[in-house]
Amino acid sequence: MSKDLLLYTAPTPNGHKASIVLEELKAAYGTDVVDYDVEKINLSTNRQKEPWFIAHNPNGRIPVLVDRSHKPSPFNVFESAAILLYVVRKYDTENRFTFPIGSDEESEMLQWIFFAVAWRSRSNAGPRRYAPEDIPYAKKRYTDETARLYGVLNIRLEGRDYLVGPGRGKLSIADLNVFPWVRSHAWAGIDTLDAFPNVKAWLDRIAERPAVKAGLAIPQ
C-alpha cells in the first residue's frame, strides 16, 4: 500500500536534509502519523531531467516530495528547505523541531535556514571539483568562503548546543538544514574542523542521533 508521502531523492546533502527530517518526525510521532516511500534517482543517468520528473520539479533537481494525501490531488514540493518547512508545518504539531508561529525563535530559525540556502551559492565546491582546468584563484576563493561560513556558525554556537532556542538552544530544522553540508566539509576543501570547535561538537552531537543515522542511509 502506498504511503502518504513519496520522496524522490539521491545520496547528496540536499537529499539527506529531507530524509533526516522525515526520519526525525517518524521517530517523534510514529509511523502511523508520518511515513513515506522512497524512490532513488540516479543522477549519473540524468533521470532527474526526464519529462516525468520535470513535471514534478521544473528545475530538474532532487529532492522532490509528493504529498499523495493532499486533496483534491497530489501536491509536489521541491527545494530541500521548502520540503522541510512543508513537513514540519503539516506534522510537527508539538513544535518539537520548530517554534511557535510568529515567535522570535521562529524568525531566528528562518534566518538560519535562509543563511544555509545562501551558503550553497557562496561556497559552491563546483569550481574545485568539476572545472575543466585548474584555476587556483577559484579554488582558493570558494575554500576561503566556506571557511568563513564555518566561522559564522562557530560564533553562533559559542555556549550553545543548537542554532536556535533559549539557553543552549534545541534541535530544530535550522540545524538539520545545514548539517548535511557541514558533514561534507572535506568535499568542500575543509579537511578538518579543528579551527571550528563549536561546529565540530555540534556536528558530532547531531550525527549521533538514531534518526539522523537512519536519514543518512536513505536512499539505499
PDB file of C-alpha atoms in Angstrom:
ATOM      1  CA  MET A   1       0.000   0.000   0.000  1.00  0.00           C
ATOM      2  CA  SER A   2       1.350   3.418  -0.932  1.00  0.00           C
ATOM      3  CA  LYS A   3       2.256   5.753   1.917  1.00  0.00           C
ATOM      4  CA  ASP A   4       1.054   9.345   2.107  1.00  0.00           C
ATOM      5  CA  LEU A   5       4.422  10.770   1.074  1.00  0.00           C
ATOM      6  CA  LEU A   6       6.772   9.869  -1.766  1.00  0.00           C
ATOM      7  CA  LEU A   7      10.329  11.191  -1.700  1.00  0.00           C
ATOM      8  CA  TYR A   8      12.384  11.284  -4.894  1.00  0.00           C
ATOM      9  CA  THR A   9      15.954  11.603  -3.708  1.00  0.00           C
ATOM     10  CA  ALA A  10      19.623  10.715  -4.036  1.00  0.00           C
ATOM     11  CA  PRO A  11      22.504  10.389  -1.533  1.00  0.00           C
ATOM     12  CA  THR A  12      23.525  14.058  -1.568  1.00  0.00           C
ATOM     13  CA  PRO A  13      23.479  16.709   1.171  1.00  0.00           C
ATOM     14  CA  ASN A  14      20.227  18.178  -0.138  1.00  0.00           C
ATOM     15  CA  GLY A  15      18.670  14.749  -0.411  1.00  0.00           C
ATOM     16  CA  HIS A  16      19.735  13.908   3.111  1.00  0.00           C
ATOM     17  CA  LYS A  17      18.126  17.054   4.505  1.00  0.00           C
ATOM     18  CA  ALA A  18      14.704  15.726   3.562  1.00  0.00           C
ATOM     19  CA  SER A  19      15.230  12.127   4.661  1.00  0.00           C
ATOM     20  CA  ILE A  20      16.757  13.167   8.008  1.00  0.00           C
ATOM     21  CA  VAL A  21      13.841  15.426   8.920  1.00  0.00           C
ATOM     22  CA  LEU A  22      11.308  12.812   7.824  1.00  0.00           C
ATOM     23  CA  GLU A  23      13.078  10.209   9.957  1.00  0.00           C
ATOM     24  CA  GLU A  24      13.110  12.564  12.947  1.00  0.00           C
ATOM     25  CA  LEU A  25       9.373  13.167  12.514  1.00  0.00           C
ATOM     26  CA  LYS A  26       8.756   9.415  12.258  1.00  0.00           C
ATOM     27  CA  ALA A  27      10.690   8.839  15.476  1.00  0.00           C
ATOM     28  CA  ALA A  28       8.870  11.651  17.279  1.00  0.00           C
ATOM     29  CA  TYR A  29       5.302  10.999  16.142  1.00  0.00           C
ATOM     30  CA  GLY A  30       5.228   7.403  14.920  1.00  0.00           C
ATOM     31  CA  THR A  31       4.789   5.826  11.512  1.00  0.00           C
ATOM     32  CA  ASP A  32       1.007   5.971  11.881  1.00  0.00           C
ATOM     33  CA  VAL A  33       1.377   9.766  11.604  1.00  0.00           C
ATOM     34  CA  VAL A  34       4.433  10.171   9.350  1.00  0.00           C
ATOM     35  CA  ASP A  35       5.717   7.664   6.846  1.00  0.00           C
ATOM     36  CA  TYR A  36       6.963   7.796   3.287  1.00  0.00           C
ATOM     37  CA  ASP A  37       8.034   5.833   0.269  1.00  0.00           C
ATOM     38  CA  VAL A  38      11.414   6.459  -1.347  1.00  0.00           C
ATOM     39  CA  GLU A  39      12.384   6.359  -4.994  1.00  0.00           C
ATOM     40  CA  LYS A  40      16.096   6.691  -5.676  1.00  0.00           C
ATOM     41  CA  ILE A  41      17.058   8.950  -8.557  1.00  0.00           C
ATOM     42  CA  ASN A  42      20.274   8.002 -10.350  1.00  0.00           C
ATOM     43  CA  LEU A  43      21.800  11.411 -11.038  1.00  0.00           C
ATOM     44  CA  SER A  44      24.530   9.962 -13.248  1.00  0.00           C
ATOM     45  CA  THR A  45      21.939   8.975 -15.851  1.00  0.00           C
ATOM     46  CA  ASN A  46      20.201  12.374 -15.688  1.00  0.00           C
ATOM     47  CA  ARG A  47      16.947  10.741 -14.696  1.00  0.00           C
ATOM     48  CA  GLN A  48      16.062  13.988 -12.932  1.00  0.00           C
ATOM     49  CA  LYS A  49      15.986  15.671 -16.353  1.00  0.00           C
ATOM     50  CA  GLU A  50      13.425  13.324 -17.851  1.00  0.00           C
ATOM     51  CA  PRO A  51       9.971  14.751 -18.681  1.00  0.00           C
ATOM     52  CA  TRP A  52       8.161  12.787 -15.973  1.00  0.00           C
ATOM     53  CA  PHE A  53      10.480  14.257 -13.317  1.00  0.00           C
ATOM     54  CA  ILE A  54      10.316  17.785 -14.753  1.00  0.00           C
ATOM     55  CA  ALA A  55       6.551  17.540 -14.285  1.00  0.00           C
ATOM     56  CA  HIS A  56       7.258  17.294 -10.544  1.00  0.00           C
ATOM     57  CA  ASN A  57      10.062  19.854 -10.462  1.00  0.00           C
ATOM     58  CA  PRO A  58      10.697  22.108 -13.479  1.00  0.00           C
ATOM     59  CA  ASN A  59      14.198  22.763 -12.125  1.00  0.00           C
ATOM     60  CA  GLY A  60      15.187  19.119 -12.564  1.00  0.00           C
ATOM     61  CA  ARG A  61      16.805  18.689  -9.157  1.00  0.00           C
ATOM     62  CA  ILE A  62      16.355  16.389  -6.185  1.00  0.00           C
ATOM     63  CA  PRO A  63      14.832  16.121  -3.681  1.00  0.00           C
ATOM     64  CA  VAL A  64      11.149  16.276  -4.552  1.00  0.00           C
ATOM     65  CA  LEU A  65       8.368  15.347  -2.146  1.00  0.00           C
ATOM     66  CA  VAL A  66       4.945  14.303  -3.402  1.00  0.00           C
ATOM     67  CA  ASP A  67       2.168  14.544  -0.814  1.00  0.00           C
ATOM     68  CA  ARG A  68      -0.250  11.901  -2.061  1.00  0.00           C
ATOM     69  CA  SER A  69      -2.672  12.627   0.786  1.00  0.00           C
ATOM     70  CA  HIS A  70      -3.238  16.178  -0.449  1.00  0.00           C
ATOM     71  CA  LYS A  71      -6.748  16.901  -1.707  1.00  0.00           C
ATOM     72  CA  PRO A  72      -8.089  17.143  -4.324  1.00  0.00           C
ATOM     73  CA  SER A  73      -4.843  15.962  -5.978  1.00  0.00           C
ATOM     74  CA  PRO A  74      -1.252  15.119  -5.001  1.00  0.00           C
ATOM     75  CA  PHE A  75       0.943  18.119  -4.209  1.00  0.00           C
ATOM     76  CA  ASN A  76       4.580  18.476  -5.287  1.00  0.00           C
ATOM     77  CA  VAL A  77       7.165  20.222  -3.119  1.00  0.00           C
ATOM     78  CA  PHE A  78      10.662  20.883  -4.448  1.00  0.00           C
ATOM     79  CA  GLU A  79      13.723  22.637  -2.967  1.00  0.00           C
ATOM     80  CA  SER A  80      15.065  20.963   0.148  1.00  0.00           C
ATOM     81  CA  ALA A  81      14.392  23.788   2.599  1.00  0.00           C
ATOM     82  CA  ALA A  82      10.838  24.154   1.277  1.00  0.00           C
ATOM     83  CA  ILE A  83      10.312  20.426   1.871  1.00  0.00           C
ATOM     84  CA  LEU A  84      11.498  20.786   5.470  1.00  0.00           C
ATOM     85  CA  LEU A  85       9.118  23.663   6.101  1.00  0.00           C
ATOM     86  CA  TYR A  86       6.229  21.802   4.469  1.00  0.00           C
ATOM     87  CA  VAL A  87       6.574  18.625   6.508  1.00  0.00           C
ATOM     88  CA  VAL A  88       7.069  20.309   9.875  1.00  0.00           C
ATOM     89  CA  ARG A  89       4.082  22.578   9.325  1.00  0.00           C
ATOM     90  CA  LYS A  90       1.981  19.537   8.483  1.00  0.00           C
ATOM     91  CA  TYR A  91       3.251  17.034  11.037  1.00  0.00           C
ATOM     92  CA  ASP A  92       5.197  18.774  13.820  1.00  0.00           C
ATOM     93  CA  THR A  93       2.119  19.712  15.839  1.00  0.00           C
ATOM     94  CA  GLU A  94       4.069  19.885  19.116  1.00  0.00           C
ATOM     95  CA  ASN A  95       6.876  22.108  17.777  1.00  0.00           C
ATOM     96  CA  ARG A  96       9.497  19.512  18.557  1.00  0.00           C
ATOM     97  CA  PHE A  97      11.661  20.687  15.652  1.00  0.00           C
ATOM     98  CA  THR A  98      10.224  24.174  15.206  1.00  0.00           C
ATOM     99  CA  PHE A  99       8.957  27.084  17.264  1.00  0.00           C
ATOM    100  CA  PRO A 100       5.575  28.771  17.703  1.00  0.00           C
ATOM    101  CA  ILE A 101       4.425  30.670  14.627  1.00  0.00           C
ATOM    102  CA  GLY A 102       5.157  34.366  14.953  1.00  0.00           C
ATOM    103  CA  SER A 103       7.682  33.936  17.769  1.00  0.00           C
ATOM    104  CA  ASP A 104      11.155  35.443  17.794  1.00  0.00           C
ATOM    105  CA  GLU A 105      12.538  31.923  17.768  1.00  0.00           C
ATOM    106  CA  GLU A 106      10.647  31.103  14.572  1.00  0.00           C
ATOM    107  CA  SER A 107      12.129  34.194  12.952  1.00  0.00           C
ATOM    108  CA  GLU A 108      15.622  33.163  14.048  1.00  0.00           C
ATOM    109  CA  MET A 109      15.022  29.654  12.729  1.00  0.00           C
ATOM    110  CA  LEU A 110      14.051  31.034   9.325  1.00  0.00           C
ATOM    111  CA  GLN A 111      17.076  33.338   9.318  1.00  0.00           C
ATOM    112  CA  TRP A 112      19.435  30.388   9.793  1.00  0.00           C
ATOM    113  CA  ILE A 113      17.592  28.354   7.167  1.00  0.00           C
ATOM    114  CA  PHE A 114      17.989  31.160   4.635  1.00  0.00           C
ATOM    115  CA  PHE A 115      21.627  31.561   5.668  1.00  0.00           C
ATOM    116  CA  ALA A 116      22.162  27.905   4.781  1.00  0.00           C
ATOM    117  CA  VAL A 117      20.331  28.247   1.479  1.00  0.00           C
ATOM    118  CA  ALA A 118      22.573  31.166   0.501  1.00  0.00           C
ATOM    119  CA  TRP A 119      25.580  29.174   1.770  1.00  0.00           C
ATOM    120  CA  ARG A 120      25.321  26.779  -1.160  1.00  0.00           C
ATOM    121  CA  SER A 121      25.696  29.528  -3.747  1.00  0.00           C
ATOM    122  CA  ARG A 122      28.522  31.303  -1.920  1.00  0.00           C
ATOM    123  CA  SER A 123      30.629  28.237  -1.132  1.00  0.00           C
ATOM    124  CA  ASN A 124      29.872  26.039  -4.116  1.00  0.00           C
ATOM    125  CA  ALA A 125      32.627  23.452  -4.478  1.00  0.00           C
ATOM    126  CA  GLY A 126      31.948  23.032  -8.184  1.00  0.00           C
ATOM    127  CA  PRO A 127      34.942  25.091  -9.381  1.00  0.00           C
ATOM    128  CA  ARG A 128      37.193  22.979  -7.159  1.00  0.00           C
ATOM    129  CA  ARG A 129      35.781  19.656  -8.299  1.00  0.00           C
ATOM    130  CA  TYR A 130      34.463  19.980 -11.809  1.00  0.00           C
ATOM    131  CA  ALA A 131      36.248  22.799 -13.617  1.00  0.00           C
ATOM    132  CA  PRO A 132      37.835  21.513 -16.850  1.00  0.00           C
ATOM    133  CA  GLU A 133      41.051  23.309 -15.950  1.00  0.00           C
ATOM    134  CA  ASP A 134      42.920  24.008 -12.735  1.00  0.00           C
ATOM    135  CA  ILE A 135      42.034  27.506 -11.542  1.00  0.00           C
ATOM    136  CA  PRO A 136      43.923  28.219  -8.285  1.00  0.00           C
ATOM    137  CA  TYR A 137      42.103  31.501  -7.684  1.00  0.00           C
ATOM    138  CA  ALA A 138      38.687  29.844  -7.950  1.00  0.00           C
ATOM    139  CA  LYS A 139      39.714  27.006  -5.642  1.00  0.00           C
ATOM    140  CA  LYS A 140      41.034  29.404  -3.034  1.00  0.00           C
ATOM    141  CA  ARG A 141      38.054  31.732  -3.375  1.00  0.00           C
ATOM    142  CA  TYR A 142      35.493  29.040  -2.637  1.00  0.00           C
ATOM    143  CA  THR A 143      37.542  27.274   0.027  1.00  0.00           C
ATOM    144  CA  ASP A 144      38.092  30.568   1.868  1.00  0.00           C
ATOM    145  CA  GLU A 145      34.394  31.412   1.663  1.00  0.00           C
ATOM    146  CA  THR A 146      33.450  28.010   3.034  1.00  0.00           C
ATOM    147  CA  ALA A 147      35.838  28.523   5.951  1.00  0.00           C
ATOM    148  CA  ARG A 148      34.340  31.954   6.589  1.00  0.00           C
ATOM    149  CA  LEU A 149      30.843  30.477   6.754  1.00  0.00           C
ATOM    150  CA  TYR A 150      32.006  27.788   9.180  1.00  0.00           C
ATOM    151  CA  GLY A 151      33.360  30.658  11.254  1.00  0.00           C
ATOM    152  CA  VAL A 152      29.906  32.258  11.299  1.00  0.00           C
ATOM    153  CA  LEU A 153      28.419  29.018  12.621  1.00  0.00           C
ATOM    154  CA  ASN A 154      31.221  28.705  15.154  1.00  0.00           C
ATOM    155  CA  ILE A 155      30.429  32.163  16.544  1.00  0.00           C
ATOM    156  CA  ARG A 156      26.726  31.368  16.806  1.00  0.00           C
ATOM    157  CA  LEU A 157      27.374  28.053  18.552  1.00  0.00           C
ATOM    158  CA  GLU A 158      29.592  29.528  21.257  1.00  0.00           C
ATOM    159  CA  GLY A 159      27.971  28.396  24.508  1.00  0.00           C
ATOM    160  CA  ARG A 160      25.165  26.686  22.583  1.00  0.00           C
ATOM    161  CA  ASP A 161      24.242  23.157  21.592  1.00  0.00           C
ATOM    162  CA  TYR A 162      21.994  24.170  18.687  1.00  0.00           C
ATOM    163  CA  LEU A 163      21.472  27.192  16.473  1.00  0.00           C
ATOM    164  CA  VAL A 164      18.100  28.407  17.761  1.00  0.00           C
ATOM    165  CA  GLY A 165      16.187  28.435  21.012  1.00  0.00           C
ATOM    166  CA  PRO A 166      16.605  29.857  24.518  1.00  0.00           C
ATOM    167  CA  GLY A 167      19.573  28.902  26.640  1.00  0.00           C
ATOM    168  CA  ARG A 168      21.708  26.368  24.819  1.00  0.00           C
ATOM    169  CA  GLY A 169      19.003  26.006  22.177  1.00  0.00           C
ATOM    170  CA  LYS A 170      17.092  22.996  20.925  1.00  0.00           C
ATOM    171  CA  LEU A 171      17.413  20.853  17.820  1.00  0.00           C
ATOM    172  CA  SER A 172      15.350  22.314  15.002  1.00  0.00           C
ATOM    173  CA  ILE A 173      15.155  22.251  11.236  1.00  0.00           C
ATOM    174  CA  ALA A 174      17.592  25.160  11.282  1.00  0.00           C
ATOM    175  CA  ASP A 175      20.265  22.666  12.382  1.00  0.00           C
ATOM    176  CA  LEU A 176      19.117  19.812  10.181  1.00  0.00           C
ATOM    177  CA  ASN A 177      19.001  22.065   7.132  1.00  0.00           C
ATOM    178  CA  VAL A 178      22.718  22.845   7.270  1.00  0.00           C
ATOM    179  CA  PHE A 179      24.041  19.693   8.956  1.00  0.00           C
ATOM    180  CA  PRO A 180      24.455  17.612   5.758  1.00  0.00           C
ATOM    181  CA  TRP A 181      26.537  20.326   4.100  1.00  0.00           C
ATOM    182  CA  VAL A 182      28.810  20.767   7.120  1.00  0.00           C
ATOM    183  CA  ARG A 183      29.153  16.993   7.295  1.00  0.00           C
ATOM    184  CA  SER A 184      30.606  17.178   3.762  1.00  0.00           C
ATOM    185  CA  HIS A 185      33.317  19.647   4.796  1.00  0.00           C
ATOM    186  CA  ALA A 186      36.185  17.581   3.367  1.00  0.00           C
ATOM    187  CA  TRP A 187      34.494  17.529  -0.054  1.00  0.00           C
ATOM    188  CA  ALA A 188      34.289  21.319   0.152  1.00  0.00           C
ATOM    189  CA  GLY A 189      38.017  21.634   0.830  1.00  0.00           C
ATOM    190  CA  ILE A 190      37.964  21.906   4.641  1.00  0.00           C
ATOM    191  CA  ASP A 191      39.891  18.805   5.728  1.00  0.00           C
ATOM    192  CA  THR A 192      39.394  19.277   9.459  1.00  0.00           C
ATOM    193  CA  LEU A 193      37.050  21.213  11.747  1.00  0.00           C
ATOM    194  CA  ASP A 194      39.744  21.738  14.393  1.00  0.00           C
ATOM    195  CA  ALA A 195      39.620  25.505  13.771  1.00  0.00           C
ATOM    196  CA  PHE A 196      35.866  25.439  14.481  1.00  0.00           C
ATOM    197  CA  PRO A 197      35.490  23.517  17.767  1.00  0.00           C
ATOM    198  CA  ASN A 198      31.902  24.605  18.387  1.00  0.00           C
ATOM    199  CA  VAL A 199      30.886  23.437  14.917  1.00  0.00           C
ATOM    200  CA  LYS A 200      32.704  20.138  15.402  1.00  0.00           C
ATOM    201  CA  ALA A 201      30.916  19.465  18.696  1.00  0.00           C
ATOM    202  CA  TRP A 202      27.573  20.413  17.131  1.00  0.00           C
ATOM    203  CA  LEU A 203      28.209  18.149  14.134  1.00  0.00           C
ATOM    204  CA  ASP A 204      29.153  15.191  16.341  1.00  0.00           C
ATOM    205  CA  ARG A 205      26.114  15.775  18.575  1.00  0.00           C
ATOM    206  CA  ILE A 206      23.672  15.667  15.679  1.00  0.00           C
ATOM    207  CA  ALA A 207      25.430  12.789  13.913  1.00  0.00           C
ATOM    208  CA  GLU A 208      24.864  10.508  16.927  1.00  0.00           C
ATOM    209  CA  ARG A 209      21.063  10.786  16.737  1.00  0.00           C
ATOM    210  CA  PRO A 210      19.474   7.495  15.596  1.00  0.00           C
ATOM    211  CA  ALA A 211      17.023   9.243  13.262  1.00  0.00           C
ATOM    212  CA  VAL A 212      19.861  11.183  11.656  1.00  0.00           C
ATOM    213  CA  LYS A 213      21.759   7.963  11.044  1.00  0.00           C
ATOM    214  CA  ALA A 214      18.618   6.475   9.509  1.00  0.00           C
ATOM    215  CA  GLY A 215      18.147   9.518   7.272  1.00  0.00           C
ATOM    216  CA  LEU A 216      21.726   9.370   6.060  1.00  0.00           C
ATOM    217  CA  ALA A 217      21.168   5.749   4.980  1.00  0.00           C
ATOM    218  CA  ILE A 218      18.411   6.841   2.563  1.00  0.00           C
ATOM    219  CA  PRO A 219      18.221   6.058  -0.282  1.00  0.00           C
ATOM    220  CA  GLN A 220      19.720   2.607  -0.038  1.00  0.00           C
TER     221      GLN A 220
END
